[in-house]
Structure formats: C-alpha cells, structure tokens
mmCIF file of C-alpha atoms and ligand atoms in Angstrom:
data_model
loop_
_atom_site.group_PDB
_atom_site.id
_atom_site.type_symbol
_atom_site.label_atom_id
_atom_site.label_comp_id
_atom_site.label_asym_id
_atom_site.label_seq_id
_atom_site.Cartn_x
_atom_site.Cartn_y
_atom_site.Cartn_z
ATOM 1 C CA UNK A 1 53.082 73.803 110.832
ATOM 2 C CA UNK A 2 54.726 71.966 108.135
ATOM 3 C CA UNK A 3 56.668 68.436 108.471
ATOM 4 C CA UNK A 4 59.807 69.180 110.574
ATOM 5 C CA UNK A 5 62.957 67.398 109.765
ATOM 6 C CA UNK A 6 66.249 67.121 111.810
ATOM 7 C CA UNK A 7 68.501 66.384 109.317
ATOM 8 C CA UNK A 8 71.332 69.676 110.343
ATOM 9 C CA UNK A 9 71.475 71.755 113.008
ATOM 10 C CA UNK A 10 70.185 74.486 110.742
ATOM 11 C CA UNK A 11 66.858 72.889 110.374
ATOM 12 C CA UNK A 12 65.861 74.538 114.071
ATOM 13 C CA UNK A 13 65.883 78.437 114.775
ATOM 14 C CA UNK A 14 68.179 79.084 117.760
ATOM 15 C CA UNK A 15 64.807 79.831 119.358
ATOM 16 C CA UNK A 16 63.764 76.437 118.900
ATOM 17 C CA UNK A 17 67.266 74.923 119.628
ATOM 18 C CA UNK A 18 67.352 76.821 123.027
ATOM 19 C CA UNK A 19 63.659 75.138 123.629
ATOM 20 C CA UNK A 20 65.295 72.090 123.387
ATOM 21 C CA UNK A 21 68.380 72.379 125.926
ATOM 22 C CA UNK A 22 66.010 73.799 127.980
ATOM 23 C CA UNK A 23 63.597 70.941 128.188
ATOM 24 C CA UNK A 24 66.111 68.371 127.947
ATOM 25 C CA UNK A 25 67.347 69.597 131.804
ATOM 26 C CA UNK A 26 64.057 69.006 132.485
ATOM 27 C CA UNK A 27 63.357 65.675 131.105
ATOM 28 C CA UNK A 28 66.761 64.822 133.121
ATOM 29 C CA UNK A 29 65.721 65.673 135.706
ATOM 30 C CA UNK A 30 62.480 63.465 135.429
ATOM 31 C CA UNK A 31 64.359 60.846 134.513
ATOM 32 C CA UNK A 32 67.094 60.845 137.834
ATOM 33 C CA UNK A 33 63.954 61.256 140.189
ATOM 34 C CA UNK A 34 62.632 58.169 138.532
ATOM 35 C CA UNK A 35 59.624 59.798 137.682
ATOM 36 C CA UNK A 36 57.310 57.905 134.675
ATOM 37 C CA UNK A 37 56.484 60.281 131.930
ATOM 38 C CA UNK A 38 55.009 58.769 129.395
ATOM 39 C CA UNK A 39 53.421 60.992 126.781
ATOM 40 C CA UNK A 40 53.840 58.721 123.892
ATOM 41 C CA UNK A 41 52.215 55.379 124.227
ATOM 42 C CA UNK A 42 51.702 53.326 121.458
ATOM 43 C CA UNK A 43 54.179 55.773 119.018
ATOM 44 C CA UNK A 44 56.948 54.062 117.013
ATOM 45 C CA UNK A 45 60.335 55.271 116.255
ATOM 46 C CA UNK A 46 62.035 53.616 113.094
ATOM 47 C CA UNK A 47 66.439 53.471 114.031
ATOM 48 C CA UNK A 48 68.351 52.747 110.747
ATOM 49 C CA UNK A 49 71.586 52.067 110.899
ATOM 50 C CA UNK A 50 74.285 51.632 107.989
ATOM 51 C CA UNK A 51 76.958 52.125 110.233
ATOM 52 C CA UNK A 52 78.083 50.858 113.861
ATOM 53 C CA UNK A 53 76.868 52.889 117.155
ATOM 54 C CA UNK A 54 76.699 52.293 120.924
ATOM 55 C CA UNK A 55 75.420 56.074 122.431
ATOM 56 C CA UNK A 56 72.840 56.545 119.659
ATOM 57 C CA UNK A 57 71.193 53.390 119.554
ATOM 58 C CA UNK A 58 70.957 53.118 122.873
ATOM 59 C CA UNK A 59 69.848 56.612 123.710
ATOM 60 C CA UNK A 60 67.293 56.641 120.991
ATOM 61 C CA UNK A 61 65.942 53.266 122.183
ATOM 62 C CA UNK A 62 65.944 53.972 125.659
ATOM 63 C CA UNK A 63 64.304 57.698 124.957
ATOM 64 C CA UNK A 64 61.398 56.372 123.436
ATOM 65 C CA UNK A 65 60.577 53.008 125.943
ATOM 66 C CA UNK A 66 61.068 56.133 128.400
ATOM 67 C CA UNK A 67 58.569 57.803 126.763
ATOM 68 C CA UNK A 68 56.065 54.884 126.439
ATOM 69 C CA UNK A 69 56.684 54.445 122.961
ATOM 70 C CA UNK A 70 58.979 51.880 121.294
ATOM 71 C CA UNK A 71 61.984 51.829 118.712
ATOM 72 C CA UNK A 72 62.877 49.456 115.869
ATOM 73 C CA UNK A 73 66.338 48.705 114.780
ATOM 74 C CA UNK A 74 66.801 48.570 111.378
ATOM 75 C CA UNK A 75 69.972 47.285 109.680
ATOM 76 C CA UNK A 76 71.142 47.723 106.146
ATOM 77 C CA UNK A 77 72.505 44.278 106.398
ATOM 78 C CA UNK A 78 69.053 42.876 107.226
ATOM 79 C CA UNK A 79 66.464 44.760 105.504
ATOM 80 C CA UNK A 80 66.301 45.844 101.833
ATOM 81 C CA UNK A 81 68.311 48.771 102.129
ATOM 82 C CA UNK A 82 71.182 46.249 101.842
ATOM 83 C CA UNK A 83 70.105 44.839 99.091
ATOM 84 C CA UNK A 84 69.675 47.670 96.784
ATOM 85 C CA UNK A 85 65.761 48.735 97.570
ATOM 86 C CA UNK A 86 65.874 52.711 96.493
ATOM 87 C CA UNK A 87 65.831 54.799 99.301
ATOM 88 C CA UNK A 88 62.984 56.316 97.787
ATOM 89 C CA UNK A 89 60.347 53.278 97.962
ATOM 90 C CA UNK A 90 62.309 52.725 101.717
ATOM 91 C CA UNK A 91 61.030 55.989 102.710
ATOM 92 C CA UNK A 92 57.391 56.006 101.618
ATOM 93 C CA UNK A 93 56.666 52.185 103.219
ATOM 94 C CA UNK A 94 58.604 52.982 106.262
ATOM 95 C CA UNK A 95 57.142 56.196 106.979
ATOM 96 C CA UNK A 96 53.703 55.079 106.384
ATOM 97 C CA UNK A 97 54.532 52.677 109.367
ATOM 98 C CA UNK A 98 56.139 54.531 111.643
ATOM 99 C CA UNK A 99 55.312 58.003 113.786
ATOM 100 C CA UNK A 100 59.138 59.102 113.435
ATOM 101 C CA UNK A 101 63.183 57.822 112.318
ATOM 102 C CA UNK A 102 66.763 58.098 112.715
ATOM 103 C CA UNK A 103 68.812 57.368 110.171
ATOM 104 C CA UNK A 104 72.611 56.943 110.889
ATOM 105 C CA UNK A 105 74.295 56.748 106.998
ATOM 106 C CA UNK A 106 77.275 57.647 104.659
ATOM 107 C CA UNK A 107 76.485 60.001 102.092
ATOM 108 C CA UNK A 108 74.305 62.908 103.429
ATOM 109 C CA UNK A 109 72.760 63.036 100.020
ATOM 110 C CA UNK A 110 70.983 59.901 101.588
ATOM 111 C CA UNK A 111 69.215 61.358 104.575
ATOM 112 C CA UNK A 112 67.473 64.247 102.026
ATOM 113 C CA UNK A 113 66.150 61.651 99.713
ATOM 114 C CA UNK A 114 65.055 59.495 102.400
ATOM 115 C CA UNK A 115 63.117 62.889 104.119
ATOM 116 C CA UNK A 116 61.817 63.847 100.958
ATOM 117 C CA UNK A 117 59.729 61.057 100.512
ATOM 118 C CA UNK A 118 59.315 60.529 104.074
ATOM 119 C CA UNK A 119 55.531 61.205 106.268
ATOM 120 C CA UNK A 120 56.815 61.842 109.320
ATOM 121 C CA UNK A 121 59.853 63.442 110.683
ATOM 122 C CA UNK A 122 63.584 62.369 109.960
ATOM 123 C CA UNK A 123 66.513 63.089 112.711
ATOM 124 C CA UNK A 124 70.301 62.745 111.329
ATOM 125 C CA UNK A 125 71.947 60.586 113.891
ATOM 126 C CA UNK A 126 75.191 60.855 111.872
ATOM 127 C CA UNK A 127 76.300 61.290 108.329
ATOM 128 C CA UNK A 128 79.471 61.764 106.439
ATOM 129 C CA UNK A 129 78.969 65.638 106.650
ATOM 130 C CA UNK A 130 77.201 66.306 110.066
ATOM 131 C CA UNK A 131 76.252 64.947 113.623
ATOM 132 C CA UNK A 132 73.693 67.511 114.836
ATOM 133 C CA UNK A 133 72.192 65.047 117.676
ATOM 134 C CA UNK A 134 75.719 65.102 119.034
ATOM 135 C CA UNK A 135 75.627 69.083 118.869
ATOM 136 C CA UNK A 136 72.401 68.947 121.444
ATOM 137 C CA UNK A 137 74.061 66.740 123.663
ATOM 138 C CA UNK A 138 77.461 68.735 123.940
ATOM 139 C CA UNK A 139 75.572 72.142 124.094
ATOM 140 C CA UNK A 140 73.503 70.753 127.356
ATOM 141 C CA UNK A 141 76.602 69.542 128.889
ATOM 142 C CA UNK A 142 78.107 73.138 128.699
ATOM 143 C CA UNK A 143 74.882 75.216 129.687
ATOM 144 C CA UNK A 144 74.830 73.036 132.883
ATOM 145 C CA UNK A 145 78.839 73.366 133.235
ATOM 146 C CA UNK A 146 79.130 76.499 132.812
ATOM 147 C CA UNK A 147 75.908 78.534 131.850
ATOM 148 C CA UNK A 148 74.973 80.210 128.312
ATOM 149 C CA UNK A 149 77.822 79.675 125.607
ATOM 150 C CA UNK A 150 76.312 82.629 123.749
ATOM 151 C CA UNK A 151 79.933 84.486 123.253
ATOM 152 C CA UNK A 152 81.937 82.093 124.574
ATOM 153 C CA UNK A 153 85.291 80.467 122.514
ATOM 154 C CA UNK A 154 85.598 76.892 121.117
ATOM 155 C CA UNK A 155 88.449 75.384 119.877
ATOM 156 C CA UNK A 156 88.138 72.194 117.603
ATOM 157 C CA UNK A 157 91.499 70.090 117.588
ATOM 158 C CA UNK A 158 91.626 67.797 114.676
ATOM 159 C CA UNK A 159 89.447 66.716 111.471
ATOM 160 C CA UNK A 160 87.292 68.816 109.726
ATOM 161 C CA UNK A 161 84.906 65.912 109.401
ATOM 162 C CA UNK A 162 80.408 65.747 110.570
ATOM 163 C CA UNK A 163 81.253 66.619 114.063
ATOM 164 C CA UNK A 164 83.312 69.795 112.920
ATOM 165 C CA UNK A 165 80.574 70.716 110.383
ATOM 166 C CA UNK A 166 78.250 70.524 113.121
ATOM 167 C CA UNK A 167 80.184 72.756 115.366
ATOM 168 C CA UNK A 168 80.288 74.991 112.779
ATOM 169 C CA UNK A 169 76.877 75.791 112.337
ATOM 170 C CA UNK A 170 76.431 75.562 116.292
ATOM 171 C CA UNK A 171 78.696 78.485 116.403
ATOM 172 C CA UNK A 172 76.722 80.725 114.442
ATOM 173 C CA UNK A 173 73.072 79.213 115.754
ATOM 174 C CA UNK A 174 74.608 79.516 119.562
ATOM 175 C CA UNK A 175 76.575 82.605 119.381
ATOM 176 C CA UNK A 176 80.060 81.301 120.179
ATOM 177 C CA UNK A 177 83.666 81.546 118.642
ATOM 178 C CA UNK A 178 84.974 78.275 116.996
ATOM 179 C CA UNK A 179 88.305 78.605 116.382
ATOM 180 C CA UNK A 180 89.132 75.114 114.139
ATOM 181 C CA UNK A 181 92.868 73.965 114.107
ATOM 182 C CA UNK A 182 93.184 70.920 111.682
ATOM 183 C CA UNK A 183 96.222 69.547 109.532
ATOM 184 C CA UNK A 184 96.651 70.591 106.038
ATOM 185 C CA UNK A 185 94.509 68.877 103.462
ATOM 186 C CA UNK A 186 91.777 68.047 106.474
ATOM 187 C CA UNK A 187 90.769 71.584 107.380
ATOM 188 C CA UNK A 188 86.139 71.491 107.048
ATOM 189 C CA UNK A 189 85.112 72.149 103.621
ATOM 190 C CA UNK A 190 84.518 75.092 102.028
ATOM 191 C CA UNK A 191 81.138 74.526 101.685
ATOM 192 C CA UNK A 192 80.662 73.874 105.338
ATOM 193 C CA UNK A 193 82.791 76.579 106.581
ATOM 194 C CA UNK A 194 82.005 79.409 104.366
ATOM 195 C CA UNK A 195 78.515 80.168 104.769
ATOM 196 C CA UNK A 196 79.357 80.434 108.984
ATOM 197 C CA UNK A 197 82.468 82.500 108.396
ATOM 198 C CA UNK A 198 80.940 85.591 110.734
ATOM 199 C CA UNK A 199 81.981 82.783 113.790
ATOM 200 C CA UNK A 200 84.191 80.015 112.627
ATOM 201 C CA UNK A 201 87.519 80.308 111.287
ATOM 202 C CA UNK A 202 90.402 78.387 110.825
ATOM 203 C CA UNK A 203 93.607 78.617 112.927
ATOM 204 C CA UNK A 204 97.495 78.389 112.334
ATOM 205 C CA UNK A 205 98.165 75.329 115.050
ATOM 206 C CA UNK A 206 96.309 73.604 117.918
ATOM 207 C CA UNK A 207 97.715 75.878 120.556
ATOM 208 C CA UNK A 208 96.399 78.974 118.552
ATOM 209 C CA UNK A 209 92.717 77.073 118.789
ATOM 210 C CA UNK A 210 93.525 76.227 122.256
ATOM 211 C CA UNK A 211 94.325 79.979 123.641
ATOM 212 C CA UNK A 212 91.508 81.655 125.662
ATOM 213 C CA UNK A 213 89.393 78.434 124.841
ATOM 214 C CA UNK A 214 86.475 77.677 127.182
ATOM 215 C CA UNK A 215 85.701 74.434 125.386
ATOM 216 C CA UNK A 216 88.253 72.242 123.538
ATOM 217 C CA UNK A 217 86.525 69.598 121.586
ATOM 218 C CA UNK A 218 88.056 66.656 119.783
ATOM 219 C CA UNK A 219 87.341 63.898 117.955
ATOM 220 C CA UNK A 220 88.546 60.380 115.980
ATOM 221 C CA UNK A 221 91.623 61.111 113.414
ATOM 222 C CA UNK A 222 89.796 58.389 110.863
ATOM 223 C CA UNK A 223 85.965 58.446 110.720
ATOM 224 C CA UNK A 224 83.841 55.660 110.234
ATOM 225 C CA UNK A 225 84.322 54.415 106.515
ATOM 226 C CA UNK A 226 87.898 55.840 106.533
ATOM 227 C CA UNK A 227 89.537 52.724 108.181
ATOM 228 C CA UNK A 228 92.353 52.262 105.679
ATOM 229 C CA UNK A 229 93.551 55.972 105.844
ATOM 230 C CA UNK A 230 94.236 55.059 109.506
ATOM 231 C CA UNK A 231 97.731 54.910 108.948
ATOM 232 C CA UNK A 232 98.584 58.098 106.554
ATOM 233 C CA UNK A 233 96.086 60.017 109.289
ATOM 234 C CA UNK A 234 98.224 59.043 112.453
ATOM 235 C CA UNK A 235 101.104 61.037 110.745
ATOM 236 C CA UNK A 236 99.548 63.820 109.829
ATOM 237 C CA UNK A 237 97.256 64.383 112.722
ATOM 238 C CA UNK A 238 100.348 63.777 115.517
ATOM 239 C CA UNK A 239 101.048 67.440 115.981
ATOM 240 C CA UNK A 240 96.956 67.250 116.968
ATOM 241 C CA UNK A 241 96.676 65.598 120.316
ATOM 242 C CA UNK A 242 94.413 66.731 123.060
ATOM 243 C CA UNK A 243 96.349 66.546 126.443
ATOM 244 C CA UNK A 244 97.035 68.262 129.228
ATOM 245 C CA UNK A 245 99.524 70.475 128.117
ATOM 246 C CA UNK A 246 97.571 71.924 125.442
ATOM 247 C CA UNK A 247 94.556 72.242 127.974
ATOM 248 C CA UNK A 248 97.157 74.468 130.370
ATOM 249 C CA UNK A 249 96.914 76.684 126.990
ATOM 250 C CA UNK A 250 93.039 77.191 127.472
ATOM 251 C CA UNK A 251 91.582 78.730 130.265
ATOM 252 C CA UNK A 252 91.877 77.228 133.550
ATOM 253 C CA UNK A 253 88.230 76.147 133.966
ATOM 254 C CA UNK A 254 88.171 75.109 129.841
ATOM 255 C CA UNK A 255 86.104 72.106 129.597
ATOM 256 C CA UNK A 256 87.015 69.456 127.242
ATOM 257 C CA UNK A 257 84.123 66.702 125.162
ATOM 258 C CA UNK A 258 84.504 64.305 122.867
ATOM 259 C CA UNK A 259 82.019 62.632 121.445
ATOM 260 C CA UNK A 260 83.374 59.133 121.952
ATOM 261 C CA UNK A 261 84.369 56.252 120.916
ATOM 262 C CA UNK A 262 88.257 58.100 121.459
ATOM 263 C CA UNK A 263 91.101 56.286 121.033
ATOM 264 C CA UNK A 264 93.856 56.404 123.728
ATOM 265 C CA UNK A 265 97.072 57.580 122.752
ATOM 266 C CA UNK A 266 95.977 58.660 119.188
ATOM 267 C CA UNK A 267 93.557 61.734 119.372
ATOM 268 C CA UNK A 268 93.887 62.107 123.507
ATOM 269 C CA UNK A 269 96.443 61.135 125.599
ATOM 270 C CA UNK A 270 95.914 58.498 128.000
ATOM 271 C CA UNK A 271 94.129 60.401 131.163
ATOM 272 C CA UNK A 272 92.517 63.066 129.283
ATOM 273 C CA UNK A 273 88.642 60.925 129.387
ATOM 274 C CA UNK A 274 89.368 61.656 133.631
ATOM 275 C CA UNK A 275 90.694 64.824 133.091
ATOM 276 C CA UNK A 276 89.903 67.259 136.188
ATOM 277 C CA UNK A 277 87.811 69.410 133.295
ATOM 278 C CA UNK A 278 86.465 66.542 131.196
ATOM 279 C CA UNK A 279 83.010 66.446 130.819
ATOM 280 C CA UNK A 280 82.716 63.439 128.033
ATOM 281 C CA UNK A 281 80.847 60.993 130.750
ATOM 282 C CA UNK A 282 77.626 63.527 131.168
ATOM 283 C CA UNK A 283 78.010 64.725 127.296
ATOM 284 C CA UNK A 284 77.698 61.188 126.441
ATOM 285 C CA UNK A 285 74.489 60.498 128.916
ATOM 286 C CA UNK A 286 73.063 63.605 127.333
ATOM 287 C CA UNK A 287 72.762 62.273 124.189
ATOM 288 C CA UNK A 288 69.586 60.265 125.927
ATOM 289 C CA UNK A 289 68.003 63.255 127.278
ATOM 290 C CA UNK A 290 68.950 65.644 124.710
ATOM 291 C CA UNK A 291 67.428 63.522 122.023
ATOM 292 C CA UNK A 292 64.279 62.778 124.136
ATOM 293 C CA UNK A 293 63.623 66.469 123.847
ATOM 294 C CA UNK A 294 64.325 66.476 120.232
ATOM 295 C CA UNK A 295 61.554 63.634 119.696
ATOM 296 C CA UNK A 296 59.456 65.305 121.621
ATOM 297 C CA UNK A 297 59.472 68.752 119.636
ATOM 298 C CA UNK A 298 59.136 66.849 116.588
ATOM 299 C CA UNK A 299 56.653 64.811 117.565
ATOM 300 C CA UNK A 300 54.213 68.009 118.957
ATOM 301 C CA UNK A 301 54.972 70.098 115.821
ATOM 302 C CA UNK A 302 53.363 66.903 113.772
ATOM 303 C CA UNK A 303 50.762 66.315 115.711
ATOM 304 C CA UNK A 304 49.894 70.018 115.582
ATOM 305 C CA UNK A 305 50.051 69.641 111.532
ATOM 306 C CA UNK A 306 46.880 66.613 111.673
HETATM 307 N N1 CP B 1 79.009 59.711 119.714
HETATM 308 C C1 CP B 1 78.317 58.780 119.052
HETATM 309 O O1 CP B 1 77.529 59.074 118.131
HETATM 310 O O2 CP B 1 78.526 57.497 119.492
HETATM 311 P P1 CP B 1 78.048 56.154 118.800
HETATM 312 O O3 CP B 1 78.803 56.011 117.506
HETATM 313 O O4 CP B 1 78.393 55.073 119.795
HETATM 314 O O5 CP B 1 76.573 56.219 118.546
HETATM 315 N N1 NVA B 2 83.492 61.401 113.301
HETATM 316 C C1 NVA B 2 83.113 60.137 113.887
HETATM 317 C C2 NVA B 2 82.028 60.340 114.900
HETATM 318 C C3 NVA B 2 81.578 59.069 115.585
HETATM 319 C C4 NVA B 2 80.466 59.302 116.566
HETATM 320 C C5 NVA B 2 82.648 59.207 112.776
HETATM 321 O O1 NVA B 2 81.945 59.649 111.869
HETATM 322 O O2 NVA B 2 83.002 58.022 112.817
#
C-alpha cells in the first residue's frame, strides 16, 4: 500500500473511515479500564503548530505516550518554519526523523506541499479550509449517542469556514443530510460545496437548518486568523445563535457539538455547553481516542508498505 495521508476527510474510503469509529470505541474503552496498550514503543510523532490549540495538542500528545510512543511540539515561532525555511526542505528533514506528523496551519496549500515531500504520513489537525480530525471525533460521539448517522439530518448554524467544509464531505462519506444555514457573503465555498451537492445544501435561515435536525452543529463566528473581522462578524452572524429555542425546532432528542473553544453569548447562548442534549464534553474527549485510531491506521498501512 502506498503512503497514506490524512490531510481531508476524503483521503479515507467510508470503509476505512467506519474502521476507524469503530476501533476508536474500542481503544476507549481500553483506555477507561486503564488497560496499557502499547503497540508503538519507540515511534515518534512530529506536532506542528502555526496556530494556538488546547484539544489537539493534548490529544495527539497524550494518544501517542498512550501508545508507548512519544510526540514533539513544534512551533513556527521556534523552529525554522518561522523564519522562512521552505516547507519543502521542512518536510524532507522532518520526515526523515520522524515515524508520523500533524500539522495545524493557515493556508491548506501548506499541508500538500509539506505531504508531498514528506516520508511518512501527514494528518491535518486544522487548516483554513478543513478540520477532518474534528470530523472523527464528532462522528464517534453520535454513533455512541445515537447509533449509525447513515441517513440521518445535520444542520450547520453559522460560518461556512474548515469545520463546515469538513461536514460537508462527512455528509457524503457518512450518508447523512447537511442542511448549512449561514449569513450572506459566509455561506462554504463553491468549491467545497459543489462537488458534495448530492447531500449538502444550503438553507434559507437557521430554523430551516434546524427543522427535523438530529444534530445541530456550530461553531466560532471569527476563525483563527480572522480576529479583526470580529466586530463586522457579530452583526452579521446575530440572527445565527444556537440556543434553546432553535433546538425546540429540531427533534426532541437532536444532539448538539461544537467543536470548542465557543464563546458564550456570541455563537451559543449561555447554557447551551450543559444543554440536556449537548454532547460537546465527550465530542471533545473523543478527539483523544478518535485520533489514536487514526495513528494507528496510518501507522499499520506504512508499516505494511516496508
Ligand atoms: N476543537 C479544536 O480543534 O480545539 P483546539 O483548537 O483547542 O485544538
Ligand atoms: N473554525 C475554528 C475551529 C477551531 C477549532 C478555527 O479555525 O479557529
């Protein structure tokens, strides 16, 4: 089998993305009966960062000492990468190092360079464009919710930004309905959006996304990198709130995620993190188990390749 990169969500057949849900119950499992299972001693997992995280860092890092490995944390503002080194030579001298990386980054354009000239696999843990790690960890968190989402509906309240663009090609990849309600001018690109079209499509108003929705998924009005559009966003997002009158829309056991950090007040109201049908607390510890299956396919399919 050739390299295997994570870079979208597209990258995996559903086959293989099932796989993965599948095992990650398992390795939770494992990991709540305390039980040591350590199949990668002595492997190394490279974790650059050009922008800020808490869940991802800590998940990947954790993942792999769980897994008898370890993890580096790269900055931009402390290695080369800051300093202008092309991603290019990055890739080859990193690679040749390491038995796997994460990259979290701006431009996606960024992530392909880095896995073309990359040895060893390369998981997206966030871009401008997509957040496909994120995708694993919400897809668990419904399957043990509620069971298969195969033909299920999804509304997305809010920005067509990575996290939408992943949902999108969930949709297709899972089977499900995404219904996408977003303000003029921030609907997903067409790029994104068109190639899915057979199971995402864009709605009129948040309560059109929100009717018969067994999922309603947020996230942040102003990504990372858009800090000073913070202001212009809050007025044209208002009419986009997540609370519990647009849940009473959905249907009554409708689960709502987001992938966190929210903001109180802006994006949710107040109470909606403790929401009776909030599920953000276990979508947000899945991101450890979710992504310790991911390594772990990746991993197998390249040792399988030497
Ligand atoms: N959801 C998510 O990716 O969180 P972090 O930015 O804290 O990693
Ligand atoms: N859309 C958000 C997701 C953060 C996990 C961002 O890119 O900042």
């Amino acid at each position: 089998m050739a390299l295997r990169h994570f870079l979208t969500l597209s990258d995996l057949s559903s086959a293989e993305l099932e796989q993965i849900i599948t095992r990650a119950q398992e390795l939770k499992r494992l990991q709540h009966e305390r039980k040591i299972y350590q199949p990668f001693i002595g492997k190394v997992l490279g974790m650059i960062f050009e922008k800020s995280s808490t869940r991802t860092r800590v998940s990947f890092e954790a993942g792999m000492s769980q897994f008898g490995g370890h993890a580096i944390f790269l900055s931009s503002r402390d290695t080369q990468l800051g300093r202008g080194e092309p991603i290019e030579d990055s890739a080859r001298i990193i690679s040749s190092m390491l038995d796997i990386v994460m990259i979290r980054t701006f431009g996606h354009d960024i992530i392909e360079r880095f896995a073309a000239h990359s040895s060893v696999p390369v998981i997206n843990a966030l871009t401008d464009d997509h957040h496909p790690c994120q995708l694993l960890a919400d897809i668990q968190t419904f399957v043990e919710h509620r069971g298969s989402i195969r033909g299920k509906t999804v509304a997305w309240i809010g920005d067509g930004n990575n996290m939408c663009n992943s949902y999108i090609e969930a949709a297709h990849l899972w089977g499900f309905k995404l219904k996408i309600a977003s303000p003029t001018g921030y609907e997903p690109k067409a790029e994104f959006l068109n190639p899915f079209a057979d199971s995402a499509k864009i709605v009129a108003s948040a309560q059109e996304a929100a009717q018969d929705a067994d999922l309603i998924v947020t996230d942040v009005w102003a990504s990372m990198g858009q800090e000073e559009e913070q202001k212009i966003r809050e007025k044209a997002f208002k009419d986009y709130q997540v609370n519990e009158t647009l849940m009473q829309i959905a249907h009554p056991d409708c689960l709502f995620m987001h992938c966190l950090p929210a903001h109180r007040g802006e994006e949710i109201s107040e109470n909606m993190l403790d929401y009776k049908n909030s599920v953000v607390w276990d979508e947000g510890e899945n991101r450890l188990h979710a992504q310790k299956a991911l390594i772990e396919f990746l991993l197998n399919a390249q040792l399988e390749t030497h």
